[in-house]
Short mmCIF file of C-alpha atoms in Angstrom, two decimals:
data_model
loop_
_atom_site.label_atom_id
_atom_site.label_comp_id
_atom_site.label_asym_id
_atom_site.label_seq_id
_atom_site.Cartn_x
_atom_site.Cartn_y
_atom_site.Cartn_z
CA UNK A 1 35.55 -68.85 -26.73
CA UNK A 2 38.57 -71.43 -26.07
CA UNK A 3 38.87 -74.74 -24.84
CA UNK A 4 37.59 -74.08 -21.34
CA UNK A 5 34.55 -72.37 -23.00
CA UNK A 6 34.02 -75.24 -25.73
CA UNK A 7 34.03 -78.00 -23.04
CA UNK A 8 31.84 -76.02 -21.10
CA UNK A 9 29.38 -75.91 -23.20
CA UNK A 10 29.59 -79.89 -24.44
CA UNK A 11 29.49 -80.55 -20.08
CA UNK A 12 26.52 -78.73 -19.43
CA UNK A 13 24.73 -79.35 -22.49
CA UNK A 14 23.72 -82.26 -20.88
CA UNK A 15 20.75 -81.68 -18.44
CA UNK A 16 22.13 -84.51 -15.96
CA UNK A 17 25.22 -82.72 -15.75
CA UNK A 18 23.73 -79.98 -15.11
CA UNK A 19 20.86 -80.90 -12.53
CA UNK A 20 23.91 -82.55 -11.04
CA UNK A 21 25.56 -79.49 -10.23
CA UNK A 22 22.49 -78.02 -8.78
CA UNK A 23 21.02 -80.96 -7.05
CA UNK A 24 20.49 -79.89 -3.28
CA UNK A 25 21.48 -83.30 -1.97
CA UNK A 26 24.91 -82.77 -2.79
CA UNK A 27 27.85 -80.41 -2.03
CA UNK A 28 26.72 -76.49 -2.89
CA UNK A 29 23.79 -77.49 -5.00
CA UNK A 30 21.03 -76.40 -2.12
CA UNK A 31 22.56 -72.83 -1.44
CA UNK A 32 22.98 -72.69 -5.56
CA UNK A 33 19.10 -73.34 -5.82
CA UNK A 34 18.13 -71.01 -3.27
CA UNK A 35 20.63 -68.56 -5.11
CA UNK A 36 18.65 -68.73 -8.33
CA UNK A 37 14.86 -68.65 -6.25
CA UNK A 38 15.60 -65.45 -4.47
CA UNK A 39 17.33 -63.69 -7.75
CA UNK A 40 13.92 -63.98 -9.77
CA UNK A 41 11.04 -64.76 -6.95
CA UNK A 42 9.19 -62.12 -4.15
CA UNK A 43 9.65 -65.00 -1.36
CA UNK A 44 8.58 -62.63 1.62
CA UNK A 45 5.45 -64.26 2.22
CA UNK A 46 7.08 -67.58 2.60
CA UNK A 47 9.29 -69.55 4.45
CA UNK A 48 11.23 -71.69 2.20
CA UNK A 49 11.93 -75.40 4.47
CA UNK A 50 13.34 -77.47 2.20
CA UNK A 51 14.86 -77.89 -1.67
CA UNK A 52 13.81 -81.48 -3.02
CA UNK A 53 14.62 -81.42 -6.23
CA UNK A 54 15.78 -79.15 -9.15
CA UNK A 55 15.28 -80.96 -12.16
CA UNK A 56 16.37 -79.36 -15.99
CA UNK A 57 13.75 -79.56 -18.33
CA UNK A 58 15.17 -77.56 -20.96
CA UNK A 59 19.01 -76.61 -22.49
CA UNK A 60 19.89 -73.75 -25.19
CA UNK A 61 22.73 -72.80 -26.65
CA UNK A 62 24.11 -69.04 -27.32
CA UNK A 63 21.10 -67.19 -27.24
CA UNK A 64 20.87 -63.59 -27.68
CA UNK A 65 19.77 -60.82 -25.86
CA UNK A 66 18.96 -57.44 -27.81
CA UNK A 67 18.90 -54.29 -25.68
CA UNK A 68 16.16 -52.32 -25.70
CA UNK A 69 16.20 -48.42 -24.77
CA UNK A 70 13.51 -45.50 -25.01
CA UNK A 71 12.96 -42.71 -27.70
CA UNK A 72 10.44 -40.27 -27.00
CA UNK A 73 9.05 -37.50 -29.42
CA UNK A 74 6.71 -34.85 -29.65
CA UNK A 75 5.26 -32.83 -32.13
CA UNK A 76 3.26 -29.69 -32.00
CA UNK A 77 1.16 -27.13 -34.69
CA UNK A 78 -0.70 -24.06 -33.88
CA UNK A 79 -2.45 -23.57 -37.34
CA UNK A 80 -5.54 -24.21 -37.96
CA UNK A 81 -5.65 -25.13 -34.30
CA UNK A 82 -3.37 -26.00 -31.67
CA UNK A 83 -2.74 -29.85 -31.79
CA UNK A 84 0.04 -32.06 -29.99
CA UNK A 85 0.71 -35.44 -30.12
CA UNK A 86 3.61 -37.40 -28.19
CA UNK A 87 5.09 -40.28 -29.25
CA UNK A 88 7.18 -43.09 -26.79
CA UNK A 89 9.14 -46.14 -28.82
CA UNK A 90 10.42 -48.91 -27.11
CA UNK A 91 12.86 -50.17 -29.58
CA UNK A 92 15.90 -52.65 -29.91
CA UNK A 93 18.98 -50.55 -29.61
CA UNK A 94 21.47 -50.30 -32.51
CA UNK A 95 24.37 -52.06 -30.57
CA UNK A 96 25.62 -55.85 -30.49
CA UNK A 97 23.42 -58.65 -28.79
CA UNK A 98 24.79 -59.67 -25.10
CA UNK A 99 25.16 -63.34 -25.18
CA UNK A 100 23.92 -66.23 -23.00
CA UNK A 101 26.30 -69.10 -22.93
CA UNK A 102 23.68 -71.49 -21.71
CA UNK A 103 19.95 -70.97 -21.34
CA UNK A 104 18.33 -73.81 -19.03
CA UNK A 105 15.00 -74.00 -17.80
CA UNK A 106 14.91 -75.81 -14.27
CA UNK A 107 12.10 -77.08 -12.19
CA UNK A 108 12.58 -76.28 -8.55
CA UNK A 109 10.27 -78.40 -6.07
CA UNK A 110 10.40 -77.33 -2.37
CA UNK A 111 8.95 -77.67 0.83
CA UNK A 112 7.51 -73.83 2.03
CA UNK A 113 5.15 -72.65 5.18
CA UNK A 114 3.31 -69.83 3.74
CA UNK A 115 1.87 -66.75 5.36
CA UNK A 116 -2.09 -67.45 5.34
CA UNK A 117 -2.17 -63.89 4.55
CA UNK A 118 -6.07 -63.03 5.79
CA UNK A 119 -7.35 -61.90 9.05
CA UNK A 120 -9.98 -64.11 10.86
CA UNK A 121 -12.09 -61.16 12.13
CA UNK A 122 -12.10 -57.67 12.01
CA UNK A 123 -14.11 -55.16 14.28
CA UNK A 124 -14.63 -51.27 14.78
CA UNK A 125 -15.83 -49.17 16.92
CA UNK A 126 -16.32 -45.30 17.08
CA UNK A 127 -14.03 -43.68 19.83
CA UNK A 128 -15.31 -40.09 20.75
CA UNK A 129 -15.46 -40.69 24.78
CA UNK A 130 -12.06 -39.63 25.39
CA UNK A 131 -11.54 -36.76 27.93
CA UNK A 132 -7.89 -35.54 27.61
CA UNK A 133 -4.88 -35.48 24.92
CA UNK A 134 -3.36 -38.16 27.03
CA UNK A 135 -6.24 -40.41 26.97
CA UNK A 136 -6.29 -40.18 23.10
CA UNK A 137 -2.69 -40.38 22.34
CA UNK A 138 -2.60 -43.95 24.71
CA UNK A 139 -4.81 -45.53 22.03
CA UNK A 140 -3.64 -44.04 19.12
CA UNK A 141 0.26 -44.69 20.48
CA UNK A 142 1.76 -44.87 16.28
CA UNK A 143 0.39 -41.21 15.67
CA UNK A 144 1.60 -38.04 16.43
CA UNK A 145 -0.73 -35.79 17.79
CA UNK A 146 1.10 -32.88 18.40
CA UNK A 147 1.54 -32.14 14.19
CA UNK A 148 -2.01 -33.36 14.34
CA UNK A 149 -3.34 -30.29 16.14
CA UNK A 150 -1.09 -28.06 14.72
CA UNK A 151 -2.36 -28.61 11.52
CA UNK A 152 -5.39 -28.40 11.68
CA UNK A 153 -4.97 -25.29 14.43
CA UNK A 154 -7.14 -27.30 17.44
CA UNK A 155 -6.08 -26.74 21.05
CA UNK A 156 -9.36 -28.10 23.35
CA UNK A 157 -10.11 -31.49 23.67
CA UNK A 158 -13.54 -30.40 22.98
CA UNK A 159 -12.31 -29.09 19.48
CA UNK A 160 -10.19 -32.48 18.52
CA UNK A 161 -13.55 -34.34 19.70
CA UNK A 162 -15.63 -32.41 17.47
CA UNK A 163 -13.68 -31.83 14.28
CA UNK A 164 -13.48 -35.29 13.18
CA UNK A 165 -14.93 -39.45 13.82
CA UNK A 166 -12.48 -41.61 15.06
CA UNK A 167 -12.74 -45.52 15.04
CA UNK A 168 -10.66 -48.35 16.14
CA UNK A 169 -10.40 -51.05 14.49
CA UNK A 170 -9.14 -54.54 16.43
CA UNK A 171 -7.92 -57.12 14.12
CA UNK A 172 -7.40 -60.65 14.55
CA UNK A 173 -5.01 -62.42 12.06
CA UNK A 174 -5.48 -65.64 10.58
CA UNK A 175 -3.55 -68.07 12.80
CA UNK A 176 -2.05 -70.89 10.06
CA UNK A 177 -1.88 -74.20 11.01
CA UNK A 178 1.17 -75.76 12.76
CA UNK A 179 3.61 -76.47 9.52
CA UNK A 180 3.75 -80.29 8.58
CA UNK A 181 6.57 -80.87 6.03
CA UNK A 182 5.00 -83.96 5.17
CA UNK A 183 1.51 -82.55 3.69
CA UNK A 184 1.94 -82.38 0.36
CA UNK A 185 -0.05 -79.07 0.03
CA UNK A 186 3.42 -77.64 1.28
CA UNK A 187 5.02 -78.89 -1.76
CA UNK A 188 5.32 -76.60 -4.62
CA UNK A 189 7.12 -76.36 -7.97
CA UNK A 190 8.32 -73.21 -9.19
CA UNK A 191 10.11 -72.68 -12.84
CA UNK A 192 12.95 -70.91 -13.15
CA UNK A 193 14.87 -69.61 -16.62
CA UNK A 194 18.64 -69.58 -15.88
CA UNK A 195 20.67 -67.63 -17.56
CA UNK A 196 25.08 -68.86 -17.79
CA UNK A 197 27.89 -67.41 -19.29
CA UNK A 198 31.33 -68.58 -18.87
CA UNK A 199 33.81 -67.00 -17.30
CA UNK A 200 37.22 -67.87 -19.66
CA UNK A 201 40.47 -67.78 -18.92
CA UNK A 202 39.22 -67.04 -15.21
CA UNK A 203 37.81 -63.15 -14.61
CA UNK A 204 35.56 -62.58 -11.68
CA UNK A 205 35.19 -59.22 -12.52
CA UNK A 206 34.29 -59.73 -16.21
CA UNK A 207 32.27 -62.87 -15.43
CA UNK A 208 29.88 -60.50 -12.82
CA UNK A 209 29.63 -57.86 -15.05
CA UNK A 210 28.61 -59.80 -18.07
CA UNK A 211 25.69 -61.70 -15.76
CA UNK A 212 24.98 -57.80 -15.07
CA UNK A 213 24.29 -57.29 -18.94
CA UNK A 214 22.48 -60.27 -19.23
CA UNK A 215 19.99 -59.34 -16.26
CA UNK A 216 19.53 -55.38 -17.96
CA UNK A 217 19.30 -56.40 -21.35
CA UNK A 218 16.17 -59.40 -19.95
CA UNK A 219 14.60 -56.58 -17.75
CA UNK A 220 11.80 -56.01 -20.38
CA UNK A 221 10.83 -59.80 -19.95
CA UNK A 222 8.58 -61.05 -17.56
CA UNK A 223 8.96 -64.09 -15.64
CA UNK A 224 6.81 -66.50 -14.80
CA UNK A 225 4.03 -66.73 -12.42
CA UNK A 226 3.64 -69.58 -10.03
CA UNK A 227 -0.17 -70.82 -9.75
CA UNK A 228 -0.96 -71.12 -6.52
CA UNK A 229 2.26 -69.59 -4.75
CA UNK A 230 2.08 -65.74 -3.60
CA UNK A 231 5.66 -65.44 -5.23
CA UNK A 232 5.74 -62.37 -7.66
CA UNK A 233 8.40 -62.93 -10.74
CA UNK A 234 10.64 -60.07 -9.95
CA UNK A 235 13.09 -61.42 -12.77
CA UNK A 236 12.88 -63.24 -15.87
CA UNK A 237 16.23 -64.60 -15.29
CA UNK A 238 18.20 -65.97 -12.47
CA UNK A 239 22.38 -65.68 -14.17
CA UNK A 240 24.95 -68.01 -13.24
CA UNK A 241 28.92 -67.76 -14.12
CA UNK A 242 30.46 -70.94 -15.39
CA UNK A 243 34.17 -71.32 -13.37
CA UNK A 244 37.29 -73.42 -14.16
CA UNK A 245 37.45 -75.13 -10.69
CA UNK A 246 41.23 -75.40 -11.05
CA UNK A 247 41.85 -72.13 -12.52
CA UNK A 248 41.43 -69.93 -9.43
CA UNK A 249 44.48 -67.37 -8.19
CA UNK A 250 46.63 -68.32 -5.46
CA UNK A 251 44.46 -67.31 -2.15
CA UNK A 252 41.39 -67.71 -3.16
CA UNK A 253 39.08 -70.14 -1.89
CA UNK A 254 35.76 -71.48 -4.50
CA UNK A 255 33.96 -70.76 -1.06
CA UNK A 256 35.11 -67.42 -1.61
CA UNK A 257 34.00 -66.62 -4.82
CA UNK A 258 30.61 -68.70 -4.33
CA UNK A 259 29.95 -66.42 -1.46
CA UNK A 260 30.62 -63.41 -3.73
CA UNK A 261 28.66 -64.22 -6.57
CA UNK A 262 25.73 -65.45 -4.17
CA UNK A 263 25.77 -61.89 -2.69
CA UNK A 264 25.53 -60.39 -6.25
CA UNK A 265 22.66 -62.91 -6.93
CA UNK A 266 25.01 -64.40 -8.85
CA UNK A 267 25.31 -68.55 -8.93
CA UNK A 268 28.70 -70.02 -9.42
CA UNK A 269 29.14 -73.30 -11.13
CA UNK A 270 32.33 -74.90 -11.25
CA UNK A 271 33.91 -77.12 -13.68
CA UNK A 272 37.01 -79.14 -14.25
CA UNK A 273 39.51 -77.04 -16.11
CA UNK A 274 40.49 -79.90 -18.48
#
């Protein structure tokens, strides 16, 4: 690692300097957060409203990552009787650890309206009083009748009637509240393990592709689960890519890359060159 690397590591050692650089009341930090929340978090059955704070509770320093990978075996005998057993290994693979740069652990607190995810009432009721295909395909207007009868070789009314019960069921769905970003059961804290590795002398390419390695080699990890949040850890690391903010090619824009990486599920953080 050179200088870029080595001063880095001394900047963003520091948790201030970090939280800084993710703090969503300034500059990038808000997009940077939400970045990191929808690389490792499930967040379809919420609405995220605001980031308040994204506070780092925890800094490491060139960590490891070992590879895993599969080995499966069998082994069979016919005398004195037929017997086979089968074997799968999950095992560290005989190749060199990828390295994270920077391992933080950040508390994100935010401001979410979630999906009350119930249904208030449900009723059913048997439907056998229809009198024509029509009549049965305007209530049941999501399936298709036609592959229905051929199937099962019908071609009366009478015959679709008989051959099986149908009932509808009405549903109502819980109906949440009106949202109040002020009630502080809206407010939620969610951990997140992020993963950096510096990208030195500048190399967008190489920079994405070792945040790739990092994310395969943690896929056997689990991430944490949220108490009371119906977020499902879908990663047990968000990755960043450390930047010389001075350092970029002619033409291109930090916006640019930022916009990349964020695609990629990538966060880019930015630092003085010298």
């Amino acid at each position: 690692m050179s200088a870029f690397g080595d001063r880095a590591l001394l900047a963003l050692s520091d948790p201030v300097a970090l939280g800084a650089l993710l703090s969503p009341t300034g500059g990038s930090g808000d997009q940077r957060v939400r970045t990191m929340l929808a690389s490792v978090y499930d967040l379809s059955a919420v609405r995220l409203d605001t980031i308040t704070d994204a506070r780092v509770r925890e800094i490491a320093l060139q960590r490891p990552l070992f590879p895993t990978g599969r080995q499966d075996g069998a082994w069979s005998q016919l005398v004195p009787s037929y017997a086979r057993t089968e074997l799968t290994l999950t095992v560290p693979e005989p190749t060199r650890p990828v390295w994270i740069d920077l391992r933080a652990t950040v508390d994100v607190t935010l401001v979410a309206e979630i999906d009350p995810a119930g249904a208030e009432s449900v009723v059913t009721r048997a439907f056998d009083d229809f009198a024509t295909f029509d009549e049965f395909r305007a209530r049941f207007t999501f399936f298709d009748l036609d592959a229905f009868l051929d199937e099962h070789g019908i071609s009366t009314v009478e015959e679709l009637r008989d051959a099986f019960h149908y009932v509808v069921a009405e549903i109502q769905l819980r109906t949440p509240p009106p949202f109040d970003p002020g009630d502080p059961a809206n407010t939620h804290t969610l951990p997140v393990t992020l993963a950096a590795v510096v990208a030195d002398p500048f190399d967008l390419a190489g920079g994405l592709r070792a945040t790739r390695l990092v994310r395969e080699a943690a896929r056997p990890l689990t991430g944490p689960v949220p108490a009371g949040f119906p977020a499902e850890a879908t990663e047990a690391y968000a990755t960043a890519l450390v930047i010389a903010a001075d350092g970029l090619p002619d033409g291109l824009a930090a916006a640019d890359v930022e916009r990349l990486c964020a695609a990629e599920g990538v966060v880019s953080l930015f630092l003085p060159a010298s």
